[in-house]
Short mmCIF file of C-alpha atoms and ligand atoms in Angstrom, two decimals:
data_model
loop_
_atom_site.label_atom_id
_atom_site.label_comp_id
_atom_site.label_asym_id
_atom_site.label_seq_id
_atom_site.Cartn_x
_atom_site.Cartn_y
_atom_site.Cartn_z
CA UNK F 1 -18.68 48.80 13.92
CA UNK F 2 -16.06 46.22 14.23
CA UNK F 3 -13.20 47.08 16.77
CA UNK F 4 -9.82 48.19 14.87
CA UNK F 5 -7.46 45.57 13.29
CA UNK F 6 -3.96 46.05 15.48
CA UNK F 7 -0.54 44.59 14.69
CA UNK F 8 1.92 44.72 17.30
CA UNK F 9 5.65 44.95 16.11
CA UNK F 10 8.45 44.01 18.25
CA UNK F 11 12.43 43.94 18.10
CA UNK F 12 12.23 40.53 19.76
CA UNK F 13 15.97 40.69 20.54
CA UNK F 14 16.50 40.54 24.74
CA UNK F 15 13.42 38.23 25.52
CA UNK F 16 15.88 35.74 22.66
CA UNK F 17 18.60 36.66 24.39
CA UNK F 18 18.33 37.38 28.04
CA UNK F 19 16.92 34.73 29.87
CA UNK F 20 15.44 37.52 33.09
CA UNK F 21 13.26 38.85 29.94
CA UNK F 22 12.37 35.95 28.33
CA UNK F 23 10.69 34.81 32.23
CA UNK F 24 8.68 37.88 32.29
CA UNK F 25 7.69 37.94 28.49
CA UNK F 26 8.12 34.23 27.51
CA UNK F 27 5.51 35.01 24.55
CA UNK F 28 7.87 38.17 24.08
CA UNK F 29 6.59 41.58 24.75
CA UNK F 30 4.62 41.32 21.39
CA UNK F 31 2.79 38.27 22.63
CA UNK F 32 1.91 39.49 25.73
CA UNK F 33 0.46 42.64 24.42
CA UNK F 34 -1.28 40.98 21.80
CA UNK F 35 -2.92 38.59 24.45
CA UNK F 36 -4.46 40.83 26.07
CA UNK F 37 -5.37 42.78 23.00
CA UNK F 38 -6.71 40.21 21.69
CA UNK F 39 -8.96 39.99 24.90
CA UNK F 40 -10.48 42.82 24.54
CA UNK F 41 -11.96 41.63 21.22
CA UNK F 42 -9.21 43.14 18.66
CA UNK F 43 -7.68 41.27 15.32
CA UNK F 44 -4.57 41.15 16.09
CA UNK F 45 -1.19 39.98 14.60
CA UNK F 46 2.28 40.50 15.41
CA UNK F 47 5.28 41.11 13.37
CA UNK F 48 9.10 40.93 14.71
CA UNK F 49 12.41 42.35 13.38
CA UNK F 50 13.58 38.66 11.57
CA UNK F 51 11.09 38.43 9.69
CA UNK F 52 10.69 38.96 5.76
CA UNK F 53 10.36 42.66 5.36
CA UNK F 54 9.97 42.97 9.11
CA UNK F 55 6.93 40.98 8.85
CA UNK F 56 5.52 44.86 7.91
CA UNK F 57 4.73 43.70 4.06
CA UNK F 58 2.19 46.02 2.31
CA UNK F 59 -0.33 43.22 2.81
CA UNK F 60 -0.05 43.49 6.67
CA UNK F 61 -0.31 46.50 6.68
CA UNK F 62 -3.30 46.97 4.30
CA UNK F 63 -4.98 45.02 7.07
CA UNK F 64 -3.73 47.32 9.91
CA UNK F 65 -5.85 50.10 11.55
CA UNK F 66 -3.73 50.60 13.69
CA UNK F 67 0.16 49.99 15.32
CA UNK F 68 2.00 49.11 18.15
CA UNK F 69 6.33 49.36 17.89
CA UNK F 70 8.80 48.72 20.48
CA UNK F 71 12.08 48.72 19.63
CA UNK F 72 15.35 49.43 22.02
CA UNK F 73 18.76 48.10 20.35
CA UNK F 74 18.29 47.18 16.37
CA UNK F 75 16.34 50.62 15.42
CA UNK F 76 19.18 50.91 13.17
CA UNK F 77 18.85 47.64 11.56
CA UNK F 78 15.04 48.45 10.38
CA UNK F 79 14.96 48.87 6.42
CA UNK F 80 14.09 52.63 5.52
CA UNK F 81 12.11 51.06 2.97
CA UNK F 82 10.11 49.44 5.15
CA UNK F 83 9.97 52.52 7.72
CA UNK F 84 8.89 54.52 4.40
CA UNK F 85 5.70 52.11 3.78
CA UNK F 86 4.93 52.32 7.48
CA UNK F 87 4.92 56.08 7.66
CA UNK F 88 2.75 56.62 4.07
CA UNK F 89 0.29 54.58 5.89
CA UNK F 90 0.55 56.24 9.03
CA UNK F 91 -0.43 59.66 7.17
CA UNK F 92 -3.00 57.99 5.21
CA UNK F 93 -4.88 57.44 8.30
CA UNK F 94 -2.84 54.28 10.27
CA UNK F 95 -2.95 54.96 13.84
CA UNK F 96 0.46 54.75 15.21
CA UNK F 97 1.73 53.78 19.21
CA UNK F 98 5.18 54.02 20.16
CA UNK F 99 6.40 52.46 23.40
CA UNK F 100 8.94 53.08 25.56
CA UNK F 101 12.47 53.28 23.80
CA UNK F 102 10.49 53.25 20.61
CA UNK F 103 11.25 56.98 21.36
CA UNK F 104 14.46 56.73 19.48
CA UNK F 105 13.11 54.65 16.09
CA UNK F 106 13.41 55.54 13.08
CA UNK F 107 9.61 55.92 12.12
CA UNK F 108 9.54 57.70 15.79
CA UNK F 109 12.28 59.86 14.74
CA UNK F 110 10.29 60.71 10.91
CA UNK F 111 7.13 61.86 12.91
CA UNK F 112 9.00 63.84 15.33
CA UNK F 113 11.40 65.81 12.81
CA UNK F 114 13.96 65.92 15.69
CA UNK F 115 16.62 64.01 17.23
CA UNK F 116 14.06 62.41 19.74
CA UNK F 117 16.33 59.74 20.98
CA UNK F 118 17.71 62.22 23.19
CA UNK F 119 16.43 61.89 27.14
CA UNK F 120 17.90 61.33 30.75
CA UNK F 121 18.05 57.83 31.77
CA UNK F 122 18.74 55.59 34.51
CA UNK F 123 18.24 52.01 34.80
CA UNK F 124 17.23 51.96 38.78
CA UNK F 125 14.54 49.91 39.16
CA UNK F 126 12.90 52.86 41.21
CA UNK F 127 9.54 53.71 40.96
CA UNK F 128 7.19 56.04 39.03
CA UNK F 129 4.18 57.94 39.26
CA UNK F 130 2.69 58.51 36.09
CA UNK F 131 0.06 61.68 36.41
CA UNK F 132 -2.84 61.76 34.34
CA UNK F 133 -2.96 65.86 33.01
CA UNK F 134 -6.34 65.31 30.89
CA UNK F 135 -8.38 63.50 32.76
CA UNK F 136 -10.90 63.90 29.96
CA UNK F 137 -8.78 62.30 27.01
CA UNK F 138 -10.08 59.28 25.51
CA UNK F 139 -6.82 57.99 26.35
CA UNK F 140 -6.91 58.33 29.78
CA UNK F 141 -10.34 56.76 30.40
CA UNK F 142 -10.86 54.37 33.05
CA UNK F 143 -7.95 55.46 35.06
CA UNK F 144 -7.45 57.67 38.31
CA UNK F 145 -6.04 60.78 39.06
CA UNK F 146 -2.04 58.55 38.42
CA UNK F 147 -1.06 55.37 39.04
CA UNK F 148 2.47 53.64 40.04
CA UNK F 149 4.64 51.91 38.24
CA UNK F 150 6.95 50.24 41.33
CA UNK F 151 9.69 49.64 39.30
CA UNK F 152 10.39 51.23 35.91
CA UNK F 153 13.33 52.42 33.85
CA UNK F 154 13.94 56.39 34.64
CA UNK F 155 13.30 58.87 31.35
CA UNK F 156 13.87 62.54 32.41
CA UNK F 157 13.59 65.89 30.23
CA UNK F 158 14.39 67.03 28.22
CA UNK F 159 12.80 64.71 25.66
CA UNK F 160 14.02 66.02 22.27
CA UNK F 161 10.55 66.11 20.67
CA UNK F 162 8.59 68.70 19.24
CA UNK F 163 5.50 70.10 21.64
CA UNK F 164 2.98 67.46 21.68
CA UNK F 165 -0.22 68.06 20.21
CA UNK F 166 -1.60 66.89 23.53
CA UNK F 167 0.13 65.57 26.90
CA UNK F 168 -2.19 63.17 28.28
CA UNK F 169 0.15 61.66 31.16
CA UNK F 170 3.37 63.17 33.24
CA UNK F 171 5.89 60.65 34.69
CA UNK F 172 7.55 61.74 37.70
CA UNK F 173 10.61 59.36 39.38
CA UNK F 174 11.59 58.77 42.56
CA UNK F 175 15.12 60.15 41.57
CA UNK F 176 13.36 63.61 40.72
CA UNK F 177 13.14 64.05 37.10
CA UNK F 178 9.88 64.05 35.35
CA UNK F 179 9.02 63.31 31.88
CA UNK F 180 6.45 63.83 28.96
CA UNK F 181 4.87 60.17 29.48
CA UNK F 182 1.99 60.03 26.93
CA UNK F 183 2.23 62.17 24.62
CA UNK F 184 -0.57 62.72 21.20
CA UNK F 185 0.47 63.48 17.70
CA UNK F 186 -1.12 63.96 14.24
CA UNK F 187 0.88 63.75 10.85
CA UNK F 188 -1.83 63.87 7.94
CA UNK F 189 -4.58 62.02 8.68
CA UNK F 190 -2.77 59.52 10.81
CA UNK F 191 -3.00 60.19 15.23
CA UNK F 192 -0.12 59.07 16.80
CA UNK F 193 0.59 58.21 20.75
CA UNK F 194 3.59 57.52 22.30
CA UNK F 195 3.61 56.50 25.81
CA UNK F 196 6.65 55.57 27.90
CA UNK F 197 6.80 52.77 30.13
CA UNK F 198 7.68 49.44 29.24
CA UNK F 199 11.39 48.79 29.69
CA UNK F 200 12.24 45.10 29.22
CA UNK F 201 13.39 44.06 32.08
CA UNK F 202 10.55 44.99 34.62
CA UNK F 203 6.76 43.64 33.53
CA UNK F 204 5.22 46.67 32.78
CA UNK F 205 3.15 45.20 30.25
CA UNK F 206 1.40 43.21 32.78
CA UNK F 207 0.01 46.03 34.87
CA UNK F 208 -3.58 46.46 34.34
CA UNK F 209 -3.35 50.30 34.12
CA UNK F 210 -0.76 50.38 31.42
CA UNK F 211 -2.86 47.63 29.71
CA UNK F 212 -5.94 50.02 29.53
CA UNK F 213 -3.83 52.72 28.45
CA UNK F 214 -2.72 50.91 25.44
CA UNK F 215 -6.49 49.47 24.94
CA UNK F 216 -7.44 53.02 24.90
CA UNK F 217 -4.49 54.34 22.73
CA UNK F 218 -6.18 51.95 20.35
CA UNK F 219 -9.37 53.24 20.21
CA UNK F 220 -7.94 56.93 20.01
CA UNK F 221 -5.48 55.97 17.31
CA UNK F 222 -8.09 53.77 15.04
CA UNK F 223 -8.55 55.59 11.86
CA UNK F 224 -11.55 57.81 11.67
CA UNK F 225 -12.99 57.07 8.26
CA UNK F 226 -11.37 55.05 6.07
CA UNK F 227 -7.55 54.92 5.12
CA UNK F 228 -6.94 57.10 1.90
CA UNK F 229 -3.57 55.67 0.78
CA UNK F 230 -2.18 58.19 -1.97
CA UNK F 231 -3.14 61.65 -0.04
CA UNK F 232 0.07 61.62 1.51
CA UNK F 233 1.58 62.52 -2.21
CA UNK F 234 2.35 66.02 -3.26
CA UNK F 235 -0.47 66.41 -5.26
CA UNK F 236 -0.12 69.38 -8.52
CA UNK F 237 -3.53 68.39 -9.48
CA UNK F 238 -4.87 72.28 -10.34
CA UNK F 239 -8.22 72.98 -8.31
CA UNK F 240 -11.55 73.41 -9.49
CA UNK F 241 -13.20 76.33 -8.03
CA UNK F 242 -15.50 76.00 -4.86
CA UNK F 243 -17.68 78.49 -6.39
CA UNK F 244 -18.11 80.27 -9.54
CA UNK F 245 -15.08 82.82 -10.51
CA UNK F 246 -15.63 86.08 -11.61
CA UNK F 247 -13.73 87.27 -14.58
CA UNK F 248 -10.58 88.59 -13.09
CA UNK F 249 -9.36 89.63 -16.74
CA UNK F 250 -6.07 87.03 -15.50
CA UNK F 251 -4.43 84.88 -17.76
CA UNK F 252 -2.13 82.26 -16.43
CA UNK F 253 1.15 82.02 -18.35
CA UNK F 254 1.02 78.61 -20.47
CA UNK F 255 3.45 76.33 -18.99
CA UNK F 256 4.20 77.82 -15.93
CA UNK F 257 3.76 74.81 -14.13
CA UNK F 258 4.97 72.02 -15.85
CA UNK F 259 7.49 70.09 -13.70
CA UNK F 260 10.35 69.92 -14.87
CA UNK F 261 11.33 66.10 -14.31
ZN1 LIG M 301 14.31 50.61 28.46
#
């Protein structure tokens, strides 16, 4: 079996405009986790905010298994048209990774169902220990009991999201606060993982732990059988019986269920 096709999408706004970015991402942070992405033996292309569409046209995403988005200051600027083709694909079967302040993006926001741009922040430079609490989750394979970040922006709780369906990694800061750093999702038949480090101006990216976290977020995320595009509709198809129905003596009132248009 072929490892899963991954795009990584990126803002691409502070390593343009901040030259202390630009020197730790100089490929962007898109580049640099597609390098190493690539590495590991994945397709992989990358897509930025400027582009056409996002660079998130239906043909890029036809031939994505799975996706990475970090975005911090233009979540607003992203089309809902093009947040609306992301997130049919995502509960077709897309996998779906959201990074750091991806927290408060729109498609983040649409799987969530709740205002999950709210958190506690501080922009320190203080470290973090992120806690692995299922030491068993495919996620989380490869890596000890935590590892440190040594410099990483502060998120605290209470992170505005709904329970997780599972919380594969706790972040806890040297100011105090913890936080819900890895946290597993499924909307249809798309799995979704967003994990929290990553802030711009410290190279997170480059760590070798957070690397294998996002190579295994991959994996986890890939689509399980193929990608049924069109079961995310309503469907008022009427059901053929599993088995063969007695006669219940019911008769269903003729044009009940028309929809009225
Ligand atoms: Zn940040």
């Amino acid at each position: 079996m072929s490892l899963p096709r991954v795009t990584v999408w990126n803002e691409f706004i502070h390593e343009n405009e901040h030259e202390a970015v630009r020197a730790i991402y100089p490929e962007g942070i898109h580049g640099c986790i597609a390098a190493f992405l690539k590495e590991a033996g994945h397709e992989v292309q990358t897509a930025v905010l400027s582009q056409p569409e996002h660079g998130l046209t239906q043909e890029v995403l036809d031939r994505t298994d799975v996706l990475i988005w970090w975005g911090h200051v233009a979540h607003q600027k992203v089309d809902d048209e093009v947040v609306e083709r992301v997130w049919r694909r995502v509960v077709a079967g897309m996998g779906l990774i959201v990074l750091h302040s991806g927290h408060a993006s729109k498609i983040f926001r649409k799987v969530c169902g709740t205002p999950s741009g709210f958190l506690r922040w501080r922009e320190a430079g203080e470290s973090e220990v992120v806690w692995v609490v299922e030491p068993s989750h495919p996620i989380a394979r490869g890596l000890g009991p935590n590892f440190v970040l040594p410099h990483e922006e502060m998120y605290g709780e209470r992170f505005n999201i709904p329970a997780p369906d599972e919380l594969v990694f706790l972040g806890w800061f040297e100011g105090g606060e913890v936080f819900r750093s890895g946290c597993t999702f499924r909307r249809g038949r798309g799995r979704i993982f967003y994990f929290q480090p990553g802030h711009e101006t410290f190279p997170t990216y480059h760590q070798k732990e957070v690397q294998q976290v996002i190579k295994n977020a991959v994996l986890w995320a890939a689509p399980q059988d193929e990608i049924r595009v069109g079961t995310e509709e309503v469907s008022y198809t009427p059901a053929e019986p599993v088995m063969k129905l007695r006669d219940t003596g019911f008769r269903a009132v003729e044009g009940l269920h028309d929809i009225k248009k």
